[in-house]
PDB file of C-alpha atoms in Angstrom:
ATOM      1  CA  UNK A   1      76.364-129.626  51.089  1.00  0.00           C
ATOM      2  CA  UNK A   2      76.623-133.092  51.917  1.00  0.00           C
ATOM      3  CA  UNK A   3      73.348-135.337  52.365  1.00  0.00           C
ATOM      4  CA  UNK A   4      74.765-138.289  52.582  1.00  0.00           C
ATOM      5  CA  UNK A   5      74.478-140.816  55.688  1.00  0.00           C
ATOM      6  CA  UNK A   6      72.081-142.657  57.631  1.00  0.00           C
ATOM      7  CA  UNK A   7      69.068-141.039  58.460  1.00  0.00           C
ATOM      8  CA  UNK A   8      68.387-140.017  61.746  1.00  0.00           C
ATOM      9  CA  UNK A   9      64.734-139.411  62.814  1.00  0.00           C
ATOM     10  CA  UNK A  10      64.160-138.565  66.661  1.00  0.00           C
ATOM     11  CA  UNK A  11      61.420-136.644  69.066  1.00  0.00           C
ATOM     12  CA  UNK A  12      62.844-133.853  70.692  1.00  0.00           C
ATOM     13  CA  UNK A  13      59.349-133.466  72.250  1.00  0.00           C
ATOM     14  CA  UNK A  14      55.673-134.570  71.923  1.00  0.00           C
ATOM     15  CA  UNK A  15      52.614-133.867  73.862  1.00  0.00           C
ATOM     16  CA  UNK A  16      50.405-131.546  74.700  1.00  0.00           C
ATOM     17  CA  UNK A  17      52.897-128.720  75.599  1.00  0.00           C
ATOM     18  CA  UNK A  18      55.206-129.228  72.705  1.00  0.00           C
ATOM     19  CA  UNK A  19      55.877-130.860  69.778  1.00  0.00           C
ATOM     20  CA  UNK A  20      59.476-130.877  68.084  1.00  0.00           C
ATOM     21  CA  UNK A  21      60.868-133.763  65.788  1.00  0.00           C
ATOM     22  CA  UNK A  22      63.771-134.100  63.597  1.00  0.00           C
ATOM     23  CA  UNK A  23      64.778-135.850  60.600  1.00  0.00           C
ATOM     24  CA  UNK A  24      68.305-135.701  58.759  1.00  0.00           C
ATOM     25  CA  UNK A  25      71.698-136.931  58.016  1.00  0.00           C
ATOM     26  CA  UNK A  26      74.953-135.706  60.156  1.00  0.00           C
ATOM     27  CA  UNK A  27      75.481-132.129  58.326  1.00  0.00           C
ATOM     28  CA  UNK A  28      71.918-131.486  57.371  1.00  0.00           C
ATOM     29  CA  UNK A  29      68.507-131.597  58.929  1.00  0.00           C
ATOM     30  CA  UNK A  30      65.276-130.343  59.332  1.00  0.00           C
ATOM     31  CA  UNK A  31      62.263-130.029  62.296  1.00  0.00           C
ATOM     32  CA  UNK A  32      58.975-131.026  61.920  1.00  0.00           C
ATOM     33  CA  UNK A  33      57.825-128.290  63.930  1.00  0.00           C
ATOM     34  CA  UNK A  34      58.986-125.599  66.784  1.00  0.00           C
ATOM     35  CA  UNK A  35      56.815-126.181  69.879  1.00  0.00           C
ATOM     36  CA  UNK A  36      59.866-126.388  71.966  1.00  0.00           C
ATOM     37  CA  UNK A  37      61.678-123.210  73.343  1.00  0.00           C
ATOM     38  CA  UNK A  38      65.235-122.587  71.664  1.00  0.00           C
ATOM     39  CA  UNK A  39      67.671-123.255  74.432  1.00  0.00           C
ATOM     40  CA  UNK A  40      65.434-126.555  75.016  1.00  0.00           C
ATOM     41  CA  UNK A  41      65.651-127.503  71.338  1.00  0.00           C
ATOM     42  CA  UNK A  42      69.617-126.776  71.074  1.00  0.00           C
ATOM     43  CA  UNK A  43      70.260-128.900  74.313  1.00  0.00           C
ATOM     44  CA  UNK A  44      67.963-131.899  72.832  1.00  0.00           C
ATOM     45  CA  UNK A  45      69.777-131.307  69.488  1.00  0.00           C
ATOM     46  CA  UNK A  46      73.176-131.600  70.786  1.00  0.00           C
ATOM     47  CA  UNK A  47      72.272-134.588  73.401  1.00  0.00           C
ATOM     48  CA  UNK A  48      71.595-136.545  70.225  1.00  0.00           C
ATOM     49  CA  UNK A  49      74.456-134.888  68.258  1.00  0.00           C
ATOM     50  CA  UNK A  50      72.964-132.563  66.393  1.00  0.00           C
ATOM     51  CA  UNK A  51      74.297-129.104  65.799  1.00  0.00           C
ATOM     52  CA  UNK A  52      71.297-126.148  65.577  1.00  0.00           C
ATOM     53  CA  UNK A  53      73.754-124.911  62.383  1.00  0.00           C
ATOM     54  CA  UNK A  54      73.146-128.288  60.568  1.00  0.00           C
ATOM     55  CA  UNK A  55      69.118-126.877  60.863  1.00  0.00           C
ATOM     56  CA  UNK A  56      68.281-126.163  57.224  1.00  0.00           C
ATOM     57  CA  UNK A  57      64.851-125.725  57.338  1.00  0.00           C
ATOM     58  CA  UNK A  58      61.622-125.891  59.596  1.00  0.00           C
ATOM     59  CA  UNK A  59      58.236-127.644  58.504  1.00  0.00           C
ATOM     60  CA  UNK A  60      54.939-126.352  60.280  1.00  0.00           C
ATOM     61  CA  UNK A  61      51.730-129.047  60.537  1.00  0.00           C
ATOM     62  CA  UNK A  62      49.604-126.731  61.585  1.00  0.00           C
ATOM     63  CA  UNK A  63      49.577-123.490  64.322  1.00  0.00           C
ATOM     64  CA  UNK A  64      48.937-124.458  67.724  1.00  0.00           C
ATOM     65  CA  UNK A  65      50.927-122.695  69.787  1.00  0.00           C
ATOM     66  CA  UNK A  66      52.653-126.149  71.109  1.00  0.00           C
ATOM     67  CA  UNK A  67      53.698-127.032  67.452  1.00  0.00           C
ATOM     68  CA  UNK A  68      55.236-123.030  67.082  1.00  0.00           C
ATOM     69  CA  UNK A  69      56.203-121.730  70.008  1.00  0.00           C
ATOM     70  CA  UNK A  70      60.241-121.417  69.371  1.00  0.00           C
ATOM     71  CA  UNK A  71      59.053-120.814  64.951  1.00  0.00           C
ATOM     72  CA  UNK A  72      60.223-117.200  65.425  1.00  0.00           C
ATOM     73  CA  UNK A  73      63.318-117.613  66.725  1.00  0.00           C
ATOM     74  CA  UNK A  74      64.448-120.226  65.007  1.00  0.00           C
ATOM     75  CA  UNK A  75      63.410-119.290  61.720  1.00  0.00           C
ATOM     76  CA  UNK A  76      63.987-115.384  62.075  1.00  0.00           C
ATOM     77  CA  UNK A  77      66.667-114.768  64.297  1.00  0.00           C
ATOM     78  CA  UNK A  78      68.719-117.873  63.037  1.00  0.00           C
ATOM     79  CA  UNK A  79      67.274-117.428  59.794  1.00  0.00           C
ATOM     80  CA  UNK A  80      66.124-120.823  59.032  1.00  0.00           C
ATOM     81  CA  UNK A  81      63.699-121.160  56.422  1.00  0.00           C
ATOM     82  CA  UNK A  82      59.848-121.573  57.516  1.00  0.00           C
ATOM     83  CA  UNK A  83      57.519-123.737  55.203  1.00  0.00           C
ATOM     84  CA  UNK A  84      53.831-123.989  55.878  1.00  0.00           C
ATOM     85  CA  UNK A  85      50.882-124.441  54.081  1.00  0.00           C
ATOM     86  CA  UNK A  86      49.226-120.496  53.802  1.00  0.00           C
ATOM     87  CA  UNK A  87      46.578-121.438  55.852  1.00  0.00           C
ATOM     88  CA  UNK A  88      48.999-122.470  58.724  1.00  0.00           C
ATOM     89  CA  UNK A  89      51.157-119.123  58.171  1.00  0.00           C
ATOM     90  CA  UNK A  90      47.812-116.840  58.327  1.00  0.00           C
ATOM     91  CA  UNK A  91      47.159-118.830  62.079  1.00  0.00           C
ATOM     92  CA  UNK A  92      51.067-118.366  63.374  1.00  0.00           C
ATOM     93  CA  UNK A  93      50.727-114.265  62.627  1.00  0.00           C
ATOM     94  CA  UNK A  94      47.651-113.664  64.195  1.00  0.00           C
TER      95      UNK A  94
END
């Protein structure tokens, strides 16, 4: 794996309907948060150059729904790893 690069830190989306940021190097990266739907957060991913597969892992600040929507998805179905403090985890399942 190679982490080595400039750092690139960019909003996919912030407000009060979504909330989706990322932070990384060219091969690897992570979101700070999922508020954004999946298609939307591959499109503003790949307008910035960002592959989805360079995703390694999500971080969750807390579980309103426009800081989780996509957290699923992304982290199930594409089987990126989810961290979040316990308290945060307990809001997202219920």
């Amino acid at each position: 794996m190679n982490i080595s690069g400039k750092i690139k830190f960019f909003c996919l989306s912030s407000g009060s309907d979504s909330n989706c940021f990322y932070l990384g190097v060219k091969d690897y990266g992570i979101l700070i948060d999922a508020g954004l739907g999946v298609r939307k957060t591959i499109e503003r991913l790949s307008r910035n150059g960002v592959s989805i597969d360079s995703i390694k892992a999500i971080f969750i600040t807390h579980d309103h729904i426009d800081h989780v929507r996509a957290v699923a998805s992304l982290g199930e179905r594409r089987g990126i790893p989810v961290f979040a403090t316990e308290g945060t985890i307990r809001g997202i399942n219920n």
